Amino acid sequence: MDYPTAYRFLTQQGQADPQDGEALLVRLSRGQPPIPGQITTVLLALKVVYEGLRGAPTLERDLANALYTLARDSRHWFEQGHRQGVDWPPLLGDDLRRISEAVGYIFADRWENIKSPL
């Protein structure tokens, strides 16, 4: 995956456009689990974006907004679904934590190994 592809993918996943039923935030807001491989692709895209922006003094507003929204709202929808009895995949909470960590690493311009639940 290259930087432009990762950028487009993350901005698409981080914008809760109800018209895009496959976007991560839309699926979570509807109480639907991610599409198989979607979380892995998000994490890969986050790493690619980090590498592409390493040392950059600024982030584009669209990307920053998408990253922030992805980290914040994915956890919100997960917790709301949990309260409503949604049967989420067993590792989804850990996956969303890893997404939030990766977003934080992009903002901090310092990548650390994302902790695995295993």
PDB file of C-alpha atoms in Angstrom:
ATOM      1  CA  MET A   1       0.000   0.000   0.000  1.00  0.00           C
ATOM      2  CA  ASP A   2       1.360   3.420  -0.895  1.00  0.00           C
ATOM      3  CA  TYR A   3       0.798   6.728   0.896  1.00  0.00           C
ATOM      4  CA  PRO A   4      -1.931   8.126  -1.414  1.00  0.00           C
ATOM      5  CA  THR A   5      -3.899   4.874  -1.126  1.00  0.00           C
ATOM      6  CA  ALA A   6      -3.503   4.802   2.662  1.00  0.00           C
ATOM      7  CA  TYR A   7      -4.528   8.456   2.892  1.00  0.00           C
ATOM      8  CA  ARG A   8      -7.691   7.892   0.827  1.00  0.00           C
ATOM      9  CA  PHE A   9      -8.560   4.732   2.725  1.00  0.00           C
ATOM     10  CA  LEU A  10      -8.198   6.351   6.151  1.00  0.00           C
ATOM     11  CA  THR A  11     -10.145   9.459   5.208  1.00  0.00           C
ATOM     12  CA  GLN A  12     -12.912   7.216   3.858  1.00  0.00           C
ATOM     13  CA  GLN A  13     -12.927   5.015   6.978  1.00  0.00           C
ATOM     14  CA  GLY A  14     -12.780   8.022   9.303  1.00  0.00           C
ATOM     15  CA  GLN A  15     -15.740   9.850   7.847  1.00  0.00           C
ATOM     16  CA  ALA A  16     -19.072   8.495   8.983  1.00  0.00           C
ATOM     17  CA  ASP A  17     -20.889   9.041   5.673  1.00  0.00           C
ATOM     18  CA  PRO A  18     -24.074   6.955   5.977  1.00  0.00           C
ATOM     19  CA  GLN A  19     -23.998   6.447   2.206  1.00  0.00           C
ATOM     20  CA  ASP A  20     -20.844   4.334   2.611  1.00  0.00           C
ATOM     21  CA  GLY A  21     -22.137   1.223   4.342  1.00  0.00           C
ATOM     22  CA  GLU A  22     -18.680  -0.391   4.291  1.00  0.00           C
ATOM     23  CA  ALA A  23     -16.853   2.388   6.177  1.00  0.00           C
ATOM     24  CA  LEU A  24     -15.705   1.235   9.595  1.00  0.00           C
ATOM     25  CA  LEU A  25     -17.464   3.985  11.537  1.00  0.00           C
ATOM     26  CA  VAL A  26     -20.739   3.445   9.684  1.00  0.00           C
ATOM     27  CA  ARG A  27     -20.644  -0.293  10.359  1.00  0.00           C
ATOM     28  CA  LEU A  28     -19.869   0.204  14.045  1.00  0.00           C
ATOM     29  CA  SER A  29     -22.591   2.855  14.407  1.00  0.00           C
ATOM     30  CA  ARG A  30     -25.069   0.312  13.017  1.00  0.00           C
ATOM     31  CA  GLY A  31     -23.910  -2.381  15.448  1.00  0.00           C
ATOM     32  CA  GLN A  32     -22.206  -4.313  12.659  1.00  0.00           C
ATOM     33  CA  PRO A  33     -18.731  -5.804  13.018  1.00  0.00           C
ATOM     34  CA  PRO A  34     -15.936  -4.730  10.684  1.00  0.00           C
ATOM     35  CA  ILE A  35     -15.635  -6.456   7.339  1.00  0.00           C
ATOM     36  CA  PRO A  36     -13.063  -9.289   7.575  1.00  0.00           C
ATOM     37  CA  GLY A  37      -9.600  -7.791   7.121  1.00  0.00           C
ATOM     38  CA  GLN A  38     -10.826  -4.220   7.566  1.00  0.00           C
ATOM     39  CA  ILE A  39      -9.045  -3.635  10.897  1.00  0.00           C
ATOM     40  CA  THR A  40      -5.811  -5.112   9.533  1.00  0.00           C
ATOM     41  CA  THR A  41      -6.035  -2.786   6.546  1.00  0.00           C
ATOM     42  CA  VAL A  42      -6.703   0.217   8.800  1.00  0.00           C
ATOM     43  CA  LEU A  43      -3.643  -0.623  10.905  1.00  0.00           C
ATOM     44  CA  LEU A  44      -1.492  -1.081   7.801  1.00  0.00           C
ATOM     45  CA  ALA A  45      -2.728   2.229   6.378  1.00  0.00           C
ATOM     46  CA  LEU A  46      -1.930   3.962   9.672  1.00  0.00           C
ATOM     47  CA  LYS A  47       1.638   2.652   9.550  1.00  0.00           C
ATOM     48  CA  VAL A  48       2.035   3.726   5.908  1.00  0.00           C
ATOM     49  CA  VAL A  49       0.709   7.201   6.716  1.00  0.00           C
ATOM     50  CA  TYR A  50       3.053   7.435   9.694  1.00  0.00           C
ATOM     51  CA  GLU A  51       6.029   6.534   7.500  1.00  0.00           C
ATOM     52  CA  GLY A  52       4.917   9.018   4.847  1.00  0.00           C
ATOM     53  CA  LEU A  53       4.575  11.827   7.377  1.00  0.00           C
ATOM     54  CA  ARG A  54       7.556  11.064   9.590  1.00  0.00           C
ATOM     55  CA  GLY A  55       9.227  14.347  10.449  1.00  0.00           C
ATOM     56  CA  ALA A  56       6.539  16.454   8.746  1.00  0.00           C
ATOM     57  CA  PRO A  57       5.823  19.632  10.725  1.00  0.00           C
ATOM     58  CA  THR A  58       2.082  19.610   9.950  1.00  0.00           C
ATOM     59  CA  LEU A  59      -0.798  17.324   8.980  1.00  0.00           C
ATOM     60  CA  GLU A  60      -3.495  18.124   6.449  1.00  0.00           C
ATOM     61  CA  ARG A  61      -6.752  19.062   8.124  1.00  0.00           C
ATOM     62  CA  ASP A  62      -8.795  16.361   6.317  1.00  0.00           C
ATOM     63  CA  LEU A  63      -6.401  13.634   7.393  1.00  0.00           C
ATOM     64  CA  ALA A  64      -6.104  14.918  10.965  1.00  0.00           C
ATOM     65  CA  ASN A  65      -9.880  15.061  11.265  1.00  0.00           C
ATOM     66  CA  ALA A  66     -10.313  11.557   9.850  1.00  0.00           C
ATOM     67  CA  LEU A  67      -7.672  10.129  12.197  1.00  0.00           C
ATOM     68  CA  TYR A  68      -9.122  11.840  15.245  1.00  0.00           C
ATOM     69  CA  THR A  69     -12.669  10.811  14.357  1.00  0.00           C
ATOM     70  CA  LEU A  70     -11.619   7.239  13.629  1.00  0.00           C
ATOM     71  CA  ALA A  71      -9.879   6.900  17.003  1.00  0.00           C
ATOM     72  CA  ARG A  72     -12.624   8.614  19.014  1.00  0.00           C
ATOM     73  CA  ASP A  73     -15.804   7.439  17.337  1.00  0.00           C
ATOM     74  CA  SER A  74     -14.816   3.810  16.813  1.00  0.00           C
ATOM     75  CA  ARG A  75     -14.461   3.430  20.582  1.00  0.00           C
ATOM     76  CA  HIS A  76     -17.708   5.349  21.160  1.00  0.00           C
ATOM     77  CA  TRP A  77     -19.719   3.118  18.818  1.00  0.00           C
ATOM     78  CA  PHE A  78     -18.092  -0.009  20.225  1.00  0.00           C
ATOM     79  CA  GLU A  79     -19.005   0.933  23.804  1.00  0.00           C
ATOM     80  CA  GLN A  80     -22.517   2.003  22.840  1.00  0.00           C
ATOM     81  CA  GLY A  81     -23.070  -1.284  21.017  1.00  0.00           C
ATOM     82  CA  HIS A  82     -21.709  -3.189  23.995  1.00  0.00           C
ATOM     83  CA  ARG A  83     -24.214  -1.415  26.286  1.00  0.00           C
ATOM     84  CA  GLN A  84     -26.990  -2.347  23.836  1.00  0.00           C
ATOM     85  CA  GLY A  85     -25.981  -6.003  23.793  1.00  0.00           C
ATOM     86  CA  VAL A  86     -24.216  -6.156  20.429  1.00  0.00           C
ATOM     87  CA  ASP A  87     -22.158  -9.332  20.192  1.00  0.00           C
ATOM     88  CA  TRP A  88     -18.888  -7.852  18.914  1.00  0.00           C
ATOM     89  CA  PRO A  89     -15.999 -10.033  17.732  1.00  0.00           C
ATOM     90  CA  PRO A  90     -13.878 -11.015  20.759  1.00  0.00           C
ATOM     91  CA  LEU A  91     -10.768  -8.976  19.886  1.00  0.00           C
ATOM     92  CA  LEU A  92     -12.500  -5.887  18.484  1.00  0.00           C
ATOM     93  CA  GLY A  93     -11.921  -3.849  21.653  1.00  0.00           C
ATOM     94  CA  ASP A  94      -8.191  -4.598  21.500  1.00  0.00           C
ATOM     95  CA  ASP A  95      -8.125  -3.790  17.787  1.00  0.00           C
ATOM     96  CA  LEU A  96      -9.750  -0.401  18.391  1.00  0.00           C
ATOM     97  CA  ARG A  97      -7.216   0.311  21.149  1.00  0.00           C
ATOM     98  CA  ARG A  98      -4.420  -0.415  18.654  1.00  0.00           C
ATOM     99  CA  ILE A  99      -6.006   1.972  16.150  1.00  0.00           C
ATOM    100  CA  SER A 100      -6.139   4.706  18.805  1.00  0.00           C
ATOM    101  CA  GLU A 101      -2.514   4.067  19.745  1.00  0.00           C
ATOM    102  CA  ALA A 102      -1.409   4.246  16.104  1.00  0.00           C
ATOM    103  CA  VAL A 103      -3.266   7.537  15.615  1.00  0.00           C
ATOM    104  CA  GLY A 104      -1.539   8.904  18.701  1.00  0.00           C
ATOM    105  CA  TYR A 105       1.830   7.818  17.303  1.00  0.00           C
ATOM    106  CA  ILE A 106       1.126   9.677  14.053  1.00  0.00           C
ATOM    107  CA  PHE A 107       0.284  12.865  15.974  1.00  0.00           C
ATOM    108  CA  ALA A 108       3.348  12.462  18.207  1.00  0.00           C
ATOM    109  CA  ASP A 109       5.628  11.602  15.255  1.00  0.00           C
ATOM    110  CA  ARG A 110       6.997   8.673  17.257  1.00  0.00           C
ATOM    111  CA  TRP A 111       6.005   5.095  16.415  1.00  0.00           C
ATOM    112  CA  GLU A 112       6.162   2.437  19.090  1.00  0.00           C
ATOM    113  CA  ASN A 113       5.322  -1.218  18.822  1.00  0.00           C
ATOM    114  CA  ILE A 114       1.597  -1.632  19.196  1.00  0.00           C
ATOM    115  CA  LYS A 115       0.883  -4.000  22.035  1.00  0.00           C
ATOM    116  CA  SER A 116      -0.682  -7.261  20.945  1.00  0.00           C
ATOM    117  CA  PRO A 117      -3.268  -8.976  23.160  1.00  0.00           C
ATOM    118  CA  LEU A 118      -1.408 -12.293  22.804  1.00  0.00           C
TER     119      LEU A 118
END
